[in-house]
Amino acid sequence: MTPVAGVAVGGIFAVIDWIAVARSDDRLERIAKPAVIAPLIVAVLLSDPEASTRSFILALALGASVTGDLLLLPPARFVHGLGAFFVAHLAYLVVFLLGPLRFEPGVIAVVAAVAVGLVAGRPILAGASRAGLRRPVAGYFVAILLMAIAATASGSPVAAGGAWLFVASDAILGWDRFVARPAATPRASVVGRLAVIVPYHAAQLLLAAALLRVV
């Protein structure tokens, strides 16, 4: 499977998963959600038969993401899923650090990260503290923002777009879990889940496309 095919197949499964979420079809979602990342892992492994360090770490990032996807399926094991995605973000961070980084976009990303931390991070951490989860949530926030800064500093607009979509998805998830009131209706719950899953899948596909040099 070529990188282009891997990203394309992943995109098809992403759309199928969005349909499953919109229809509240838990059975289809259990299949489609992890299937989004699987072809990306295959593409990484097949595109680098020599298994370079960079490819190994990228595969680790995607593998940790699949693990997180499975752990967050109902009944969600939130803390375990958080840990899996923490590993994924650290692995993505290392991949970007292995390549060249540019100072100017990095500075802009740091400013953006501070803004996200102040606007979304503070209320989310306050809610997480009340739930007894301040430390894991704070650690996760630091990891994903560092990843986004490194992705932006890489100079790839595609990678930067993917990274900040990841931040947006997780900020929405954190806000819904720790700040917002529970959804008033099933439809509102579905809309909230789509607001998380659509940018999440777009983020993974864009990061993979950038790191596999599809675009």
PDB file of C-alpha atoms in Angstrom:
ATOM      1  CA  MET A   1       0.000   0.000   0.000  1.00  0.00           C
ATOM      2  CA  THR A   2       1.432   3.361  -1.062  1.00  0.00           C
ATOM      3  CA  PRO A   3       1.230   6.405   1.213  1.00  0.00           C
ATOM      4  CA  VAL A   4      -1.371   7.976  -1.086  1.00  0.00           C
ATOM      5  CA  ALA A   5      -3.510   4.835  -0.939  1.00  0.00           C
ATOM      6  CA  GLY A   6      -3.118   4.603   2.824  1.00  0.00           C
ATOM      7  CA  VAL A   7      -4.340   8.160   3.353  1.00  0.00           C
ATOM      8  CA  ALA A   8      -7.179   7.675   0.841  1.00  0.00           C
ATOM      9  CA  VAL A   9      -8.398   4.450   2.469  1.00  0.00           C
ATOM     10  CA  GLY A  10      -8.127   6.049   5.899  1.00  0.00           C
ATOM     11  CA  GLY A  11     -10.240   8.940   4.645  1.00  0.00           C
ATOM     12  CA  ILE A  12     -12.930   6.580   3.385  1.00  0.00           C
ATOM     13  CA  PHE A  13     -13.123   4.834   6.752  1.00  0.00           C
ATOM     14  CA  ALA A  14     -13.258   8.251   8.452  1.00  0.00           C
ATOM     15  CA  VAL A  15     -16.380   9.182   6.494  1.00  0.00           C
ATOM     16  CA  ILE A  16     -17.924   5.804   7.343  1.00  0.00           C
ATOM     17  CA  ASP A  17     -17.190   6.438  11.025  1.00  0.00           C
ATOM     18  CA  TRP A  18     -18.768   9.899  10.883  1.00  0.00           C
ATOM     19  CA  ILE A  19     -21.898   8.335   9.422  1.00  0.00           C
ATOM     20  CA  ALA A  20     -21.874   5.736  12.206  1.00  0.00           C
ATOM     21  CA  VAL A  21     -21.604   8.474  14.836  1.00  0.00           C
ATOM     22  CA  ALA A  22     -24.369  10.513  13.194  1.00  0.00           C
ATOM     23  CA  ARG A  23     -26.632   7.459  13.231  1.00  0.00           C
ATOM     24  CA  SER A  24     -25.533   6.367  16.717  1.00  0.00           C
ATOM     25  CA  ASP A  25     -24.540   3.027  15.183  1.00  0.00           C
ATOM     26  CA  ASP A  26     -22.192   1.718  17.874  1.00  0.00           C
ATOM     27  CA  ARG A  27     -21.525  -1.561  16.059  1.00  0.00           C
ATOM     28  CA  LEU A  28     -20.336   0.138  12.873  1.00  0.00           C
ATOM     29  CA  GLU A  29     -18.332   2.691  14.864  1.00  0.00           C
ATOM     30  CA  ARG A  30     -16.405  -0.063  16.650  1.00  0.00           C
ATOM     31  CA  ILE A  31     -15.206  -1.254  13.253  1.00  0.00           C
ATOM     32  CA  ALA A  32     -14.774   2.026  11.388  1.00  0.00           C
ATOM     33  CA  LYS A  33     -13.054   4.121  14.055  1.00  0.00           C
ATOM     34  CA  PRO A  34      -9.900   1.998  14.460  1.00  0.00           C
ATOM     35  CA  ALA A  35      -9.983   1.221  10.732  1.00  0.00           C
ATOM     36  CA  VAL A  36      -9.158   4.856   9.956  1.00  0.00           C
ATOM     37  CA  ILE A  37      -5.636   4.566  11.371  1.00  0.00           C
ATOM     38  CA  ALA A  38      -4.875   0.971  10.323  1.00  0.00           C
ATOM     39  CA  PRO A  39      -4.114   1.737   6.630  1.00  0.00           C
ATOM     40  CA  LEU A  40      -1.884   4.616   7.706  1.00  0.00           C
ATOM     41  CA  ILE A  41       0.224   2.225   9.776  1.00  0.00           C
ATOM     42  CA  VAL A  42       0.440  -0.187   6.849  1.00  0.00           C
ATOM     43  CA  ALA A  43       1.492   2.645   4.541  1.00  0.00           C
ATOM     44  CA  VAL A  44       4.229   3.723   6.968  1.00  0.00           C
ATOM     45  CA  LEU A  45       5.619   0.208   7.256  1.00  0.00           C
ATOM     46  CA  LEU A  46       5.500  -0.521   3.514  1.00  0.00           C
ATOM     47  CA  SER A  47       6.952   2.837   2.499  1.00  0.00           C
ATOM     48  CA  ASP A  48      10.129   2.189   4.497  1.00  0.00           C
ATOM     49  CA  PRO A  49      11.267  -1.457   4.183  1.00  0.00           C
ATOM     50  CA  GLU A  50      14.470  -0.623   6.077  1.00  0.00           C
ATOM     51  CA  ALA A  51      12.417   0.438   9.112  1.00  0.00           C
ATOM     52  CA  SER A  52      14.231   3.671   9.897  1.00  0.00           C
ATOM     53  CA  THR A  53      13.967   5.210  13.352  1.00  0.00           C
ATOM     54  CA  ARG A  54      11.657   7.916  12.014  1.00  0.00           C
ATOM     55  CA  SER A  55       9.248   5.390  10.481  1.00  0.00           C
ATOM     56  CA  PHE A  56       9.282   3.262  13.625  1.00  0.00           C
ATOM     57  CA  ILE A  57       8.363   6.250  15.800  1.00  0.00           C
ATOM     58  CA  LEU A  58       5.660   7.376  13.354  1.00  0.00           C
ATOM     59  CA  ALA A  59       4.192   3.872  13.424  1.00  0.00           C
ATOM     60  CA  LEU A  60       4.310   4.055  17.222  1.00  0.00           C
ATOM     61  CA  ALA A  61       2.361   7.334  17.153  1.00  0.00           C
ATOM     62  CA  LEU A  62      -0.308   5.792  14.945  1.00  0.00           C
ATOM     63  CA  GLY A  63      -0.401   2.550  16.927  1.00  0.00           C
ATOM     64  CA  ALA A  64      -0.868   4.463  20.190  1.00  0.00           C
ATOM     65  CA  SER A  65      -3.650   6.420  18.475  1.00  0.00           C
ATOM     66  CA  VAL A  66      -5.478   3.215  17.527  1.00  0.00           C
ATOM     67  CA  THR A  67      -5.125   2.017  21.112  1.00  0.00           C
ATOM     68  CA  GLY A  68      -6.588   5.302  22.332  1.00  0.00           C
ATOM     69  CA  ASP A  69      -9.454   5.022  19.840  1.00  0.00           C
ATOM     70  CA  LEU A  70     -10.346   1.583  21.151  1.00  0.00           C
ATOM     71  CA  LEU A  71     -10.086   2.643  24.788  1.00  0.00           C
ATOM     72  CA  LEU A  72     -12.398   5.604  24.231  1.00  0.00           C
ATOM     73  CA  LEU A  73     -15.131   3.561  22.582  1.00  0.00           C
ATOM     74  CA  PRO A  74     -18.119   2.977  24.908  1.00  0.00           C
ATOM     75  CA  PRO A  75     -17.770   2.175  27.730  1.00  0.00           C
ATOM     76  CA  ALA A  76     -14.910   4.680  27.573  1.00  0.00           C
ATOM     77  CA  ARG A  77     -11.860   4.215  29.768  1.00  0.00           C
ATOM     78  CA  PHE A  78     -10.946   7.880  29.716  1.00  0.00           C
ATOM     79  CA  VAL A  79      -7.713   7.880  31.705  1.00  0.00           C
ATOM     80  CA  HIS A  80      -6.305   4.891  29.799  1.00  0.00           C
ATOM     81  CA  GLY A  81      -7.276   6.503  26.497  1.00  0.00           C
ATOM     82  CA  LEU A  82      -5.658   9.741  27.629  1.00  0.00           C
ATOM     83  CA  GLY A  83      -2.459   7.833  28.367  1.00  0.00           C
ATOM     84  CA  ALA A  84      -2.448   6.195  24.936  1.00  0.00           C
ATOM     85  CA  PHE A  85      -2.821   9.527  23.150  1.00  0.00           C
ATOM     86  CA  PHE A  86      -0.188  11.057  25.438  1.00  0.00           C
ATOM     87  CA  VAL A  87       2.232   8.464  24.044  1.00  0.00           C
ATOM     88  CA  ALA A  88       1.028   9.244  20.509  1.00  0.00           C
ATOM     89  CA  HIS A  89       1.730  12.963  20.895  1.00  0.00           C
ATOM     90  CA  LEU A  90       5.173  12.362  22.342  1.00  0.00           C
ATOM     91  CA  ALA A  91       5.959  10.070  19.402  1.00  0.00           C
ATOM     92  CA  TYR A  92       4.716  12.672  16.895  1.00  0.00           C
ATOM     93  CA  LEU A  93       6.808  15.265  18.714  1.00  0.00           C
ATOM     94  CA  VAL A  94       9.944  13.145  18.339  1.00  0.00           C
ATOM     95  CA  VAL A  95       9.260  12.621  14.635  1.00  0.00           C
ATOM     96  CA  PHE A  96       9.126  16.374  14.083  1.00  0.00           C
ATOM     97  CA  LEU A  97      12.202  16.952  16.228  1.00  0.00           C
ATOM     98  CA  LEU A  98      14.125  14.524  14.027  1.00  0.00           C
ATOM     99  CA  GLY A  99      13.622  16.885  11.086  1.00  0.00           C
ATOM    100  CA  PRO A 100      14.579  20.513  10.502  1.00  0.00           C
ATOM    101  CA  LEU A 101      12.667  23.167  12.440  1.00  0.00           C
ATOM    102  CA  ARG A 102      12.156  26.819  11.547  1.00  0.00           C
ATOM    103  CA  PHE A 103      12.346  29.585  14.146  1.00  0.00           C
ATOM    104  CA  GLU A 104       9.693  32.020  12.868  1.00  0.00           C
ATOM    105  CA  PRO A 105       6.719  29.629  12.600  1.00  0.00           C
ATOM    106  CA  GLY A 106       7.843  28.069  15.876  1.00  0.00           C
ATOM    107  CA  VAL A 107       7.527  31.429  17.656  1.00  0.00           C
ATOM    108  CA  ILE A 108       4.047  31.948  16.182  1.00  0.00           C
ATOM    109  CA  ALA A 109       3.067  28.463  17.369  1.00  0.00           C
ATOM    110  CA  VAL A 110       4.300  29.193  20.899  1.00  0.00           C
ATOM    111  CA  VAL A 111       2.099  32.307  21.007  1.00  0.00           C
ATOM    112  CA  ALA A 112      -0.850  30.277  19.746  1.00  0.00           C
ATOM    113  CA  ALA A 113      -0.189  27.570  22.337  1.00  0.00           C
ATOM    114  CA  VAL A 114      -0.166  30.128  25.155  1.00  0.00           C
ATOM    115  CA  ALA A 115      -3.471  31.535  23.877  1.00  0.00           C
ATOM    116  CA  VAL A 116      -5.030  28.062  23.769  1.00  0.00           C
ATOM    117  CA  GLY A 117      -3.767  27.366  27.270  1.00  0.00           C
ATOM    118  CA  LEU A 118      -5.306  30.559  28.626  1.00  0.00           C
ATOM    119  CA  VAL A 119      -8.622  30.385  26.775  1.00  0.00           C
ATOM    120  CA  ALA A 120      -9.365  26.650  26.855  1.00  0.00           C
ATOM    121  CA  GLY A 121      -6.738  25.083  29.080  1.00  0.00           C
ATOM    122  CA  ARG A 122      -7.495  26.957  32.291  1.00  0.00           C
ATOM    123  CA  PRO A 123     -11.224  26.137  32.524  1.00  0.00           C
ATOM    124  CA  ILE A 124     -10.599  22.567  31.386  1.00  0.00           C
ATOM    125  CA  LEU A 125      -7.919  22.089  34.057  1.00  0.00           C
ATOM    126  CA  ALA A 126     -10.222  23.613  36.658  1.00  0.00           C
ATOM    127  CA  GLY A 127     -12.877  21.053  35.771  1.00  0.00           C
ATOM    128  CA  ALA A 128     -10.322  18.259  35.675  1.00  0.00           C
ATOM    129  CA  SER A 129      -9.143  19.260  39.153  1.00  0.00           C
ATOM    130  CA  ARG A 130     -12.676  18.862  40.478  1.00  0.00           C
ATOM    131  CA  ALA A 131     -12.729  15.392  38.914  1.00  0.00           C
ATOM    132  CA  GLY A 132      -9.355  14.502  40.460  1.00  0.00           C
ATOM    133  CA  LEU A 133      -7.640  14.396  37.049  1.00  0.00           C
ATOM    134  CA  ARG A 134      -5.635  17.621  37.013  1.00  0.00           C
ATOM    135  CA  ARG A 135      -2.190  16.027  36.626  1.00  0.00           C
ATOM    136  CA  PRO A 136      -2.949  13.629  33.745  1.00  0.00           C
ATOM    137  CA  VAL A 137      -4.966  16.256  31.880  1.00  0.00           C
ATOM    138  CA  ALA A 138      -2.290  18.918  32.423  1.00  0.00           C
ATOM    139  CA  GLY A 139       0.421  16.534  31.218  1.00  0.00           C
ATOM    140  CA  TYR A 140      -1.631  15.685  28.167  1.00  0.00           C
ATOM    141  CA  PHE A 141      -2.223  19.363  27.385  1.00  0.00           C
ATOM    142  CA  VAL A 142       1.513  20.054  27.524  1.00  0.00           C
ATOM    143  CA  ALA A 143       2.267  17.088  25.250  1.00  0.00           C
ATOM    144  CA  ILE A 144      -0.240  18.001  22.537  1.00  0.00           C
ATOM    145  CA  LEU A 145       0.758  21.677  22.539  1.00  0.00           C
ATOM    146  CA  LEU A 146       4.449  20.789  22.245  1.00  0.00           C
ATOM    147  CA  MET A 147       3.564  18.509  19.332  1.00  0.00           C
ATOM    148  CA  ALA A 148       1.617  21.316  17.655  1.00  0.00           C
ATOM    149  CA  ILE A 149       4.503  23.747  18.146  1.00  0.00           C
ATOM    150  CA  ALA A 150       6.987  21.290  16.614  1.00  0.00           C
ATOM    151  CA  ALA A 151       4.628  20.498  13.719  1.00  0.00           C
ATOM    152  CA  THR A 152       4.257  24.202  12.955  1.00  0.00           C
ATOM    153  CA  ALA A 153       7.999  24.778  13.258  1.00  0.00           C
ATOM    154  CA  SER A 154       8.570  22.014  10.698  1.00  0.00           C
ATOM    155  CA  GLY A 155       7.464  24.502   8.061  1.00  0.00           C
ATOM    156  CA  SER A 156       4.803  22.199   6.610  1.00  0.00           C
ATOM    157  CA  PRO A 157       1.385  23.909   6.445  1.00  0.00           C
ATOM    158  CA  VAL A 158      -0.247  20.470   6.149  1.00  0.00           C
ATOM    159  CA  ALA A 159       1.455  19.189   9.300  1.00  0.00           C
ATOM    160  CA  ALA A 160       0.635  22.401  11.147  1.00  0.00           C
ATOM    161  CA  GLY A 161      -2.993  22.206  10.074  1.00  0.00           C
ATOM    162  CA  GLY A 162      -3.231  18.617  11.237  1.00  0.00           C
ATOM    163  CA  ALA A 163      -1.615  19.359  14.585  1.00  0.00           C
ATOM    164  CA  TRP A 164      -3.864  22.301  15.400  1.00  0.00           C
ATOM    165  CA  LEU A 165      -6.962  20.371  14.332  1.00  0.00           C
ATOM    166  CA  PHE A 166      -5.845  17.741  16.855  1.00  0.00           C
ATOM    167  CA  VAL A 167      -5.615  20.470  19.500  1.00  0.00           C
ATOM    168  CA  ALA A 168      -9.074  21.752  18.541  1.00  0.00           C
ATOM    169  CA  SER A 169     -10.605  18.274  18.716  1.00  0.00           C
ATOM    170  CA  ASP A 170      -9.158  17.561  22.141  1.00  0.00           C
ATOM    171  CA  ALA A 171     -10.026  21.025  23.443  1.00  0.00           C
ATOM    172  CA  ILE A 172     -13.655  20.422  22.441  1.00  0.00           C
ATOM    173  CA  LEU A 173     -13.553  16.983  24.074  1.00  0.00           C
ATOM    174  CA  GLY A 174     -12.054  18.397  27.264  1.00  0.00           C
ATOM    175  CA  TRP A 175     -14.519  21.270  27.331  1.00  0.00           C
ATOM    176  CA  ASP A 176     -17.493  18.927  26.886  1.00  0.00           C
ATOM    177  CA  ARG A 177     -16.224  16.605  29.612  1.00  0.00           C
ATOM    178  CA  PHE A 178     -15.029  19.069  32.248  1.00  0.00           C
ATOM    179  CA  VAL A 179     -16.671  22.446  31.585  1.00  0.00           C
ATOM    180  CA  ALA A 180     -19.939  22.235  29.627  1.00  0.00           C
ATOM    181  CA  ARG A 181     -23.204  20.905  30.956  1.00  0.00           C
ATOM    182  CA  PRO A 182     -24.307  17.460  29.725  1.00  0.00           C
ATOM    183  CA  ALA A 183     -26.019  17.467  26.332  1.00  0.00           C
ATOM    184  CA  ALA A 184     -29.708  18.234  26.718  1.00  0.00           C
ATOM    185  CA  THR A 185     -30.864  15.944  23.902  1.00  0.00           C
ATOM    186  CA  PRO A 186     -29.546  12.897  22.015  1.00  0.00           C
ATOM    187  CA  ARG A 187     -29.173  15.065  18.905  1.00  0.00           C
ATOM    188  CA  ALA A 188     -27.029  17.557  20.799  1.00  0.00           C
ATOM    189  CA  SER A 189     -24.890  14.658  22.034  1.00  0.00           C
ATOM    190  CA  VAL A 190     -24.371  13.434  18.469  1.00  0.00           C
ATOM    191  CA  VAL A 191     -23.435  16.922  17.275  1.00  0.00           C
ATOM    192  CA  GLY A 192     -20.933  17.188  20.106  1.00  0.00           C
ATOM    193  CA  ARG A 193     -19.340  13.853  19.224  1.00  0.00           C
ATOM    194  CA  LEU A 194     -19.077  14.839  15.558  1.00  0.00           C
ATOM    195  CA  ALA A 195     -17.420  18.116  16.592  1.00  0.00           C
ATOM    196  CA  VAL A 196     -14.704  15.999  18.209  1.00  0.00           C
ATOM    197  CA  ILE A 197     -14.305  13.124  15.771  1.00  0.00           C
ATOM    198  CA  VAL A 198     -14.316  15.024  12.452  1.00  0.00           C
ATOM    199  CA  PRO A 199     -11.348  17.319  13.254  1.00  0.00           C
ATOM    200  CA  TYR A 200      -9.604  14.386  14.969  1.00  0.00           C
ATOM    201  CA  HIS A 201      -9.699  12.228  11.852  1.00  0.00           C
ATOM    202  CA  ALA A 202      -8.785  15.186   9.638  1.00  0.00           C
ATOM    203  CA  ALA A 203      -5.819  15.794  11.953  1.00  0.00           C
ATOM    204  CA  GLN A 204      -4.545  12.236  11.730  1.00  0.00           C
ATOM    205  CA  LEU A 205      -4.913  12.146   7.952  1.00  0.00           C
ATOM    206  CA  LEU A 206      -3.145  15.484   7.478  1.00  0.00           C
ATOM    207  CA  LEU A 207      -0.295  14.535   9.822  1.00  0.00           C
ATOM    208  CA  ALA A 208       0.147  11.225   8.007  1.00  0.00           C
ATOM    209  CA  ALA A 209      -0.004  12.929   4.601  1.00  0.00           C
ATOM    210  CA  ALA A 210       2.648  15.442   5.656  1.00  0.00           C
ATOM    211  CA  LEU A 211       4.989  12.943   7.300  1.00  0.00           C
ATOM    212  CA  LEU A 212       4.626  10.403   4.496  1.00  0.00           C
ATOM    213  CA  ARG A 213       5.241  13.250   2.041  1.00  0.00           C
ATOM    214  CA  VAL A 214       1.969  12.680   0.212  1.00  0.00           C
ATOM    215  CA  VAL A 215       1.553  16.476  -0.006  1.00  0.00           C
TER     216      VAL A 215
END
